[in-house]
């Protein structure tokens, strides 16, 4: 028996962390685990249930084969612990806060994964990033500029991606995510 990888992607500030937090209990009820990422971000700025490490620690972990997936973006390195493969093997679903850029490599390793793309009205996105206050204005602008690389073309190049709009209340997005996981076809 094997579980399914659910790969949640979307622009910085689209609400991935918020959605995972809000849906955590109900995901657990469905046998879906949320993996804790390893990030080279200072602990006080992690802003999510992630493990903050130095670049050197990250490199050591990577050399030891600690990660099932890893990528670099926004000046940071991200690792997804290898234990997700054990969880999947024992039948649990695993939800990963992923990277749009790394989607092709992730699909190679997990061809049957469910990809959920979180979107938000661009006018709202910048406001949410500013209100979050985790990055400087320059860093926010860099993150917004990064979106130009993906925007429209992601769901065209990957038609099996399920698009989830988070421009409205978070509770609605939670319901849509759970519906998508329970029954992927209607949310295509
Ligand atoms: N549906 C929503 N309505 C209003 N604010 C939201 C909503 N979803 C997320 N936010 C806020 O937007 C900001 C960015 O959300 P976050 O979860 O950190 O995004 P991401 O993990 O995708 O970068 C946070 O301050 C969060 O509280
Ligand atoms: O290739 P991309 O789709 O642009 O993604 C790059 C990285 O940015 C996000 O992480 P992070 O948690 O640092 O940013 P966020 O919380 O601002 O989304 C996302 O989860 C990826 O790890």
PDB file of C-alpha atoms and ligand atoms in Angstrom:
ATOM      1  CA  UNK A   1       0.000   0.000   0.000  1.00  0.00           C
ATOM      2  CA  UNK A   2       1.326   3.451  -0.770  1.00  0.00           C
ATOM      3  CA  UNK A   3       0.157   6.943  -0.007  1.00  0.00           C
ATOM      4  CA  UNK A   4       0.069   9.936  -2.283  1.00  0.00           C
ATOM      5  CA  UNK A   5       2.301  12.982  -2.354  1.00  0.00           C
ATOM      6  CA  UNK A   6       0.337  16.228  -2.386  1.00  0.00           C
ATOM      7  CA  UNK A   7       2.544  19.045  -3.652  1.00  0.00           C
ATOM      8  CA  UNK A   8       1.246  22.488  -2.681  1.00  0.00           C
ATOM      9  CA  UNK A   9       2.805  25.318  -4.678  1.00  0.00           C
ATOM     10  CA  UNK A  10       2.091  28.986  -5.325  1.00  0.00           C
ATOM     11  CA  UNK A  11       3.598  32.452  -5.093  1.00  0.00           C
ATOM     12  CA  UNK A  12       5.212  33.665  -1.925  1.00  0.00           C
ATOM     13  CA  UNK A  13       2.358  35.145   0.130  1.00  0.00           C
ATOM     14  CA  UNK A  14      -0.380  33.138  -1.592  1.00  0.00           C
ATOM     15  CA  UNK A  15      -1.111  31.480   1.748  1.00  0.00           C
ATOM     16  CA  UNK A  16       0.546  28.048   1.649  1.00  0.00           C
ATOM     17  CA  UNK A  17       1.693  28.083   5.276  1.00  0.00           C
ATOM     18  CA  UNK A  18      -1.601  29.562   6.483  1.00  0.00           C
ATOM     19  CA  UNK A  19      -3.577  26.943   4.599  1.00  0.00           C
ATOM     20  CA  UNK A  20      -1.488  24.086   5.979  1.00  0.00           C
ATOM     21  CA  UNK A  21      -1.908  25.395   9.515  1.00  0.00           C
ATOM     22  CA  UNK A  22      -5.651  25.901   9.138  1.00  0.00           C
ATOM     23  CA  UNK A  23      -6.180  22.465   7.582  1.00  0.00           C
ATOM     24  CA  UNK A  24      -3.729  20.558   9.822  1.00  0.00           C
ATOM     25  CA  UNK A  25      -6.262  18.769  12.062  1.00  0.00           C
ATOM     26  CA  UNK A  26      -8.595  17.848   9.262  1.00  0.00           C
ATOM     27  CA  UNK A  27      -5.723  16.604   7.121  1.00  0.00           C
ATOM     28  CA  UNK A  28      -4.551  14.421  10.008  1.00  0.00           C
ATOM     29  CA  UNK A  29      -8.073  12.950  10.254  1.00  0.00           C
ATOM     30  CA  UNK A  30      -7.657  11.878   6.619  1.00  0.00           C
ATOM     31  CA  UNK A  31      -4.309  10.184   7.229  1.00  0.00           C
ATOM     32  CA  UNK A  32      -2.465  13.025   5.543  1.00  0.00           C
ATOM     33  CA  UNK A  33       0.785  14.184   7.152  1.00  0.00           C
ATOM     34  CA  UNK A  34       2.400  17.583   6.678  1.00  0.00           C
ATOM     35  CA  UNK A  35       6.147  17.341   6.381  1.00  0.00           C
ATOM     36  CA  UNK A  36       8.354  19.737   8.326  1.00  0.00           C
ATOM     37  CA  UNK A  37      10.775  21.434   5.946  1.00  0.00           C
ATOM     38  CA  UNK A  38      14.425  22.172   6.619  1.00  0.00           C
ATOM     39  CA  UNK A  39      15.244  25.767   5.643  1.00  0.00           C
ATOM     40  CA  UNK A  40      18.391  27.877   5.860  1.00  0.00           C
ATOM     41  CA  UNK A  41      16.396  30.720   7.349  1.00  0.00           C
ATOM     42  CA  UNK A  42      17.150  32.187  10.765  1.00  0.00           C
ATOM     43  CA  UNK A  43      14.927  30.575  13.356  1.00  0.00           C
ATOM     44  CA  UNK A  44      13.079  33.775  14.259  1.00  0.00           C
ATOM     45  CA  UNK A  45      12.149  34.353  10.620  1.00  0.00           C
ATOM     46  CA  UNK A  46      11.041  30.818   9.880  1.00  0.00           C
ATOM     47  CA  UNK A  47       7.368  31.685  10.341  1.00  0.00           C
ATOM     48  CA  UNK A  48       6.274  28.107   9.912  1.00  0.00           C
ATOM     49  CA  UNK A  49       6.831  24.752  11.517  1.00  0.00           C
ATOM     50  CA  UNK A  50      10.202  24.394   9.785  1.00  0.00           C
ATOM     51  CA  UNK A  51      13.627  23.443  11.054  1.00  0.00           C
ATOM     52  CA  UNK A  52      16.049  26.359  10.623  1.00  0.00           C
ATOM     53  CA  UNK A  53      19.655  25.343   9.870  1.00  0.00           C
ATOM     54  CA  UNK A  54      22.853  27.023   8.656  1.00  0.00           C
ATOM     55  CA  UNK A  55      24.063  26.586   5.061  1.00  0.00           C
ATOM     56  CA  UNK A  56      26.811  24.307   6.337  1.00  0.00           C
ATOM     57  CA  UNK A  57      24.391  22.119   8.295  1.00  0.00           C
ATOM     58  CA  UNK A  58      22.153  21.947   5.240  1.00  0.00           C
ATOM     59  CA  UNK A  59      25.043  20.865   3.030  1.00  0.00           C
ATOM     60  CA  UNK A  60      26.023  18.170   5.543  1.00  0.00           C
ATOM     61  CA  UNK A  61      22.471  16.863   5.734  1.00  0.00           C
ATOM     62  CA  UNK A  62      22.246  16.799   1.964  1.00  0.00           C
ATOM     63  CA  UNK A  63      25.563  14.930   1.661  1.00  0.00           C
ATOM     64  CA  UNK A  64      24.243  12.348   4.135  1.00  0.00           C
ATOM     65  CA  UNK A  65      21.157  11.795   1.953  1.00  0.00           C
ATOM     66  CA  UNK A  66      18.770  13.342   4.462  1.00  0.00           C
ATOM     67  CA  UNK A  67      16.471  14.806   1.805  1.00  0.00           C
ATOM     68  CA  UNK A  68      13.961  13.265  -0.579  1.00  0.00           C
ATOM     69  CA  UNK A  69      13.686  16.621  -2.347  1.00  0.00           C
ATOM     70  CA  UNK A  70      15.699  19.815  -2.133  1.00  0.00           C
ATOM     71  CA  UNK A  71      15.912  23.115  -3.974  1.00  0.00           C
ATOM     72  CA  UNK A  72      17.192  26.656  -3.676  1.00  0.00           C
ATOM     73  CA  UNK A  73      15.137  29.814  -4.124  1.00  0.00           C
ATOM     74  CA  UNK A  74      14.975  33.344  -2.769  1.00  0.00           C
ATOM     75  CA  UNK A  75      18.548  32.979  -1.474  1.00  0.00           C
ATOM     76  CA  UNK A  76      17.545  30.019   0.717  1.00  0.00           C
ATOM     77  CA  UNK A  77      17.955  26.246   0.558  1.00  0.00           C
ATOM     78  CA  UNK A  78      14.990  23.982   1.298  1.00  0.00           C
ATOM     79  CA  UNK A  79      14.999  20.272   2.115  1.00  0.00           C
ATOM     80  CA  UNK A  80      12.175  17.766   2.414  1.00  0.00           C
ATOM     81  CA  UNK A  81      13.234  15.028   4.846  1.00  0.00           C
ATOM     82  CA  UNK A  82      13.649  11.566   3.451  1.00  0.00           C
ATOM     83  CA  UNK A  83      11.266  10.088   5.993  1.00  0.00           C
ATOM     84  CA  UNK A  84       8.372  11.052   3.690  1.00  0.00           C
ATOM     85  CA  UNK A  85       9.229   7.974   1.635  1.00  0.00           C
ATOM     86  CA  UNK A  86       8.617   5.771   4.682  1.00  0.00           C
ATOM     87  CA  UNK A  87       5.319   7.528   5.381  1.00  0.00           C
ATOM     88  CA  UNK A  88       4.233   7.062   1.768  1.00  0.00           C
ATOM     89  CA  UNK A  89       5.314   3.425   1.838  1.00  0.00           C
ATOM     90  CA  UNK A  90       3.136   2.771   4.882  1.00  0.00           C
ATOM     91  CA  UNK A  91       0.107   4.305   3.176  1.00  0.00           C
ATOM     92  CA  UNK A  92       0.004   7.833   4.574  1.00  0.00           C
ATOM     93  CA  UNK A  93      -0.537  10.775   2.253  1.00  0.00           C
ATOM     94  CA  UNK A  94       2.105  13.485   2.610  1.00  0.00           C
ATOM     95  CA  UNK A  95       1.593  17.169   1.977  1.00  0.00           C
ATOM     96  CA  UNK A  96       4.656  19.172   0.935  1.00  0.00           C
ATOM     97  CA  UNK A  97       4.963  22.956   0.773  1.00  0.00           C
ATOM     98  CA  UNK A  98       6.785  22.875  -2.554  1.00  0.00           C
ATOM     99  CA  UNK A  99       8.451  24.980  -5.223  1.00  0.00           C
ATOM    100  CA  UNK A 100       6.986  25.798  -8.631  1.00  0.00           C
ATOM    101  CA  UNK A 101      10.451  25.805 -10.162  1.00  0.00           C
ATOM    102  CA  UNK A 102      11.197  22.358  -8.794  1.00  0.00           C
ATOM    103  CA  UNK A 103       7.922  20.863 -10.072  1.00  0.00           C
ATOM    104  CA  UNK A 104       9.456  18.891 -12.992  1.00  0.00           C
ATOM    105  CA  UNK A 105      12.057  17.217 -10.747  1.00  0.00           C
ATOM    106  CA  UNK A 106       9.459  16.430  -8.107  1.00  0.00           C
ATOM    107  CA  UNK A 107       7.175  14.896 -10.719  1.00  0.00           C
ATOM    108  CA  UNK A 108      10.022  12.702 -11.928  1.00  0.00           C
ATOM    109  CA  UNK A 109      10.414  11.224  -8.471  1.00  0.00           C
ATOM    110  CA  UNK A 110       6.691  11.121  -7.618  1.00  0.00           C
ATOM    111  CA  UNK A 111       4.854  10.714 -10.940  1.00  0.00           C
ATOM    112  CA  UNK A 112       1.469  10.056  -9.290  1.00  0.00           C
ATOM    113  CA  UNK A 113       1.495  13.117  -7.071  1.00  0.00           C
ATOM    114  CA  UNK A 114      -1.398  15.559  -6.784  1.00  0.00           C
ATOM    115  CA  UNK A 115      -0.280  19.124  -7.553  1.00  0.00           C
ATOM    116  CA  UNK A 116      -2.268  21.977  -6.021  1.00  0.00           C
ATOM    117  CA  UNK A 117      -1.464  25.517  -7.190  1.00  0.00           C
ATOM    118  CA  UNK A 118      -2.573  28.208  -4.764  1.00  0.00           C
ATOM    119  CA  UNK A 119      -3.318  31.539  -6.444  1.00  0.00           C
ATOM    120  CA  UNK A 120      -4.322  34.954  -5.209  1.00  0.00           C
ATOM    121  CA  UNK A 121      -5.376  38.140  -6.906  1.00  0.00           C
ATOM    122  CA  UNK A 122      -2.112  40.044  -7.691  1.00  0.00           C
ATOM    123  CA  UNK A 123      -3.481  43.235  -6.156  1.00  0.00           C
ATOM    124  CA  UNK A 124      -4.026  41.406  -2.873  1.00  0.00           C
ATOM    125  CA  UNK A 125      -0.729  39.501  -2.957  1.00  0.00           C
ATOM    126  CA  UNK A 126       1.615  42.439  -2.420  1.00  0.00           C
ATOM    127  CA  UNK A 127      -0.578  43.735   0.399  1.00  0.00           C
ATOM    128  CA  UNK A 128      -0.469  40.342   2.119  1.00  0.00           C
ATOM    129  CA  UNK A 129       3.313  40.149   1.818  1.00  0.00           C
ATOM    130  CA  UNK A 130       3.719  43.659   3.227  1.00  0.00           C
ATOM    131  CA  UNK A 131       1.288  42.908   6.044  1.00  0.00           C
ATOM    132  CA  UNK A 132       3.132  39.655   6.875  1.00  0.00           C
ATOM    133  CA  UNK A 133       6.238  41.788   7.418  1.00  0.00           C
ATOM    134  CA  UNK A 134       8.713  38.917   7.227  1.00  0.00           C
ATOM    135  CA  UNK A 135      10.741  40.279   4.311  1.00  0.00           C
ATOM    136  CA  UNK A 136      12.017  43.749   3.400  1.00  0.00           C
ATOM    137  CA  UNK A 137      10.226  45.660   0.637  1.00  0.00           C
ATOM    138  CA  UNK A 138      13.142  44.865  -1.724  1.00  0.00           C
ATOM    139  CA  UNK A 139      12.844  41.142  -0.954  1.00  0.00           C
ATOM    140  CA  UNK A 140       9.084  41.323  -1.491  1.00  0.00           C
ATOM    141  CA  UNK A 141       9.616  42.953  -4.882  1.00  0.00           C
ATOM    142  CA  UNK A 142      12.079  40.205  -5.823  1.00  0.00           C
ATOM    143  CA  UNK A 143       9.534  37.565  -4.846  1.00  0.00           C
ATOM    144  CA  UNK A 144       6.817  39.270  -6.896  1.00  0.00           C
ATOM    145  CA  UNK A 145       9.177  39.525  -9.881  1.00  0.00           C
ATOM    146  CA  UNK A 146       9.858  35.788  -9.572  1.00  0.00           C
ATOM    147  CA  UNK A 147       6.157  35.153 -10.260  1.00  0.00           C
ATOM    148  CA  UNK A 148       6.507  36.440 -13.832  1.00  0.00           C
ATOM    149  CA  UNK A 149       8.470  33.272 -14.583  1.00  0.00           C
ATOM    150  CA  UNK A 150       5.539  31.069 -13.724  1.00  0.00           C
ATOM    151  CA  UNK A 151       2.164  32.892 -13.705  1.00  0.00           C
ATOM    152  CA  UNK A 152       0.040  31.800 -16.664  1.00  0.00           C
ATOM    153  CA  UNK A 153       2.272  29.156 -18.139  1.00  0.00           C
ATOM    154  CA  UNK A 154       2.382  26.807 -15.166  1.00  0.00           C
ATOM    155  CA  UNK A 155      -1.147  25.446 -15.520  1.00  0.00           C
ATOM    156  CA  UNK A 156      -0.784  25.423 -19.331  1.00  0.00           C
ATOM    157  CA  UNK A 157       2.417  23.369 -19.243  1.00  0.00           C
ATOM    158  CA  UNK A 158       1.094  21.152 -16.462  1.00  0.00           C
ATOM    159  CA  UNK A 159      -2.631  20.730 -17.186  1.00  0.00           C
ATOM    160  CA  UNK A 160      -3.093  18.237 -14.353  1.00  0.00           C
ATOM    161  CA  UNK A 161      -2.379  20.969 -11.796  1.00  0.00           C
ATOM    162  CA  UNK A 162      -5.376  21.801  -9.588  1.00  0.00           C
ATOM    163  CA  UNK A 163      -5.777  25.533  -9.161  1.00  0.00           C
ATOM    164  CA  UNK A 164      -7.060  26.755  -5.805  1.00  0.00           C
ATOM    165  CA  UNK A 165      -7.898  30.431  -5.370  1.00  0.00           C
ATOM    166  CA  UNK A 166      -7.086  31.927  -1.965  1.00  0.00           C
ATOM    167  CA  UNK A 167      -8.225  35.489  -2.662  1.00  0.00           C
ATOM    168  CA  UNK A 168     -11.215  35.025  -0.364  1.00  0.00           C
ATOM    169  CA  UNK A 169     -11.539  33.804   3.234  1.00  0.00           C
ATOM    170  CA  UNK A 170      -9.054  31.126   4.294  1.00  0.00           C
ATOM    171  CA  UNK A 171     -11.855  28.854   5.577  1.00  0.00           C
ATOM    172  CA  UNK A 172     -13.218  28.590   2.029  1.00  0.00           C
ATOM    173  CA  UNK A 173      -9.795  27.617   0.722  1.00  0.00           C
ATOM    174  CA  UNK A 174      -9.507  24.934   3.422  1.00  0.00           C
ATOM    175  CA  UNK A 175     -12.823  23.430   2.272  1.00  0.00           C
ATOM    176  CA  UNK A 176     -11.704  23.501  -1.362  1.00  0.00           C
ATOM    177  CA  UNK A 177      -8.362  21.884  -0.536  1.00  0.00           C
ATOM    178  CA  UNK A 178     -10.047  19.054   1.378  1.00  0.00           C
ATOM    179  CA  UNK A 179     -12.546  18.547  -1.464  1.00  0.00           C
ATOM    180  CA  UNK A 180      -9.643  18.437  -3.893  1.00  0.00           C
ATOM    181  CA  UNK A 181      -7.838  15.802  -1.843  1.00  0.00           C
ATOM    182  CA  UNK A 182     -10.992  13.730  -1.325  1.00  0.00           C
ATOM    183  CA  UNK A 183     -12.102  13.977  -4.947  1.00  0.00           C
ATOM    184  CA  UNK A 184      -9.444  15.509  -7.238  1.00  0.00           C
ATOM    185  CA  UNK A 185     -11.499  15.559 -10.464  1.00  0.00           C
ATOM    186  CA  UNK A 186     -14.110  18.239  -9.629  1.00  0.00           C
ATOM    187  CA  UNK A 187     -11.426  20.775  -8.664  1.00  0.00           C
ATOM    188  CA  UNK A 188      -9.511  20.452 -11.937  1.00  0.00           C
TER     189      UNK A 188
HETATM  190  N1  LIG B   1      -7.324  33.819   2.746  1.00  0.00           N
HETATM  191  C1  LIG B   1      -6.597  34.755   3.361  1.00  0.00           C
HETATM  192  N2  LIG B   1      -7.152  35.932   3.705  1.00  0.00           N
HETATM  193  C2  LIG B   1      -6.412  36.908   4.293  1.00  0.00           C
HETATM  194  N3  LIG B   1      -5.107  36.801   4.605  1.00  0.00           N
HETATM  195  C3  LIG B   1      -4.487  35.648   4.285  1.00  0.00           C
HETATM  196  C4  LIG B   1      -5.194  34.574   3.663  1.00  0.00           C
HETATM  197  N4  LIG B   1      -4.315  33.555   3.470  1.00  0.00           N
HETATM  198  C5  LIG B   1      -3.132  33.986   3.955  1.00  0.00           C
HETATM  199  N5  LIG B   1      -3.229  35.236   4.449  1.00  0.00           N
HETATM  200  C6  LIG B   1      -2.130  36.068   5.011  1.00  0.00           C
HETATM  201  O1  LIG B   1      -1.228  36.340   3.938  1.00  0.00           O
HETATM  202  C7  LIG B   1       0.118  36.322   4.402  1.00  0.00           C
HETATM  203  C8  LIG B   1       0.924  35.316   3.586  1.00  0.00           C
HETATM  204  O2  LIG B   1       0.478  34.014   3.901  1.00  0.00           O
HETATM  205  P1  LIG B   1       1.490  32.794   4.069  1.00  0.00           P
HETATM  206  O3  LIG B   1       0.686  31.660   4.570  1.00  0.00           O
HETATM  207  O4  LIG B   1       2.665  33.213   4.864  1.00  0.00           O
HETATM  208  O5  LIG B   1       1.891  32.559   2.527  1.00  0.00           O
HETATM  209  P2  LIG B   1       2.992  31.632   1.881  1.00  0.00           P
HETATM  210  O6  LIG B   1       3.310  30.535   2.851  1.00  0.00           O
HETATM  211  O7  LIG B   1       2.367  31.102   0.614  1.00  0.00           O
HETATM  212  O8  LIG B   1       4.134  32.524   1.581  1.00  0.00           O
HETATM  213  C9  LIG B   1       0.084  35.984   5.897  1.00  0.00           C
HETATM  214  O9  LIG B   1       0.221  37.178   6.637  1.00  0.00           O
HETATM  215  C10 LIG B   1      -1.305  35.377   6.089  1.00  0.00           C
HETATM  216  O10 LIG B   1      -1.816  35.630   7.364  1.00  0.00           O
HETATM  217  O1  LIG B   2       9.756  28.062  -6.941  1.00  0.00           O
HETATM  218  P1  LIG B   2       8.781  28.846  -6.125  1.00  0.00           P
HETATM  219  O2  LIG B   2       7.380  28.378  -6.289  1.00  0.00           O
HETATM  220  O3  LIG B   2       8.896  30.321  -6.273  1.00  0.00           O
HETATM  221  O4  LIG B   2       9.093  28.515  -4.584  1.00  0.00           O
HETATM  222  C1  LIG B   2      10.311  28.815  -3.990  1.00  0.00           C
HETATM  223  C2  LIG B   2      10.231  28.656  -2.518  1.00  0.00           C
HETATM  224  O5  LIG B   2       9.463  29.739  -1.970  1.00  0.00           O
HETATM  225  C3  LIG B   2       8.514  29.227  -1.075  1.00  0.00           C
HETATM  226  O6  LIG B   2       9.097  29.083   0.169  1.00  0.00           O
HETATM  227  P2  LIG B   2       9.115  30.116   1.361  1.00  0.00           P
HETATM  228  O7  LIG B   2       8.420  29.448   2.453  1.00  0.00           O
HETATM  229  O8  LIG B   2      10.475  30.593   1.633  1.00  0.00           O
HETATM  230  O9  LIG B   2       8.389  31.352   0.861  1.00  0.00           O
HETATM  231  P3  LIG B   2       6.994  31.846   1.276  1.00  0.00           P
HETATM  232  O10 LIG B   2       6.711  31.405   2.666  1.00  0.00           O
HETATM  233  O11 LIG B   2       7.158  33.303   1.154  1.00  0.00           O
HETATM  234  O12 LIG B   2       6.090  31.212   0.273  1.00  0.00           O
HETATM  235  C4  LIG B   2       8.186  27.876  -1.643  1.00  0.00           C
HETATM  236  O13 LIG B   2       7.598  27.065  -0.665  1.00  0.00           O
HETATM  237  C5  LIG B   2       9.514  27.370  -2.116  1.00  0.00           C
HETATM  238  O14 LIG B   2      10.215  26.721  -1.090  1.00  0.00           O
END
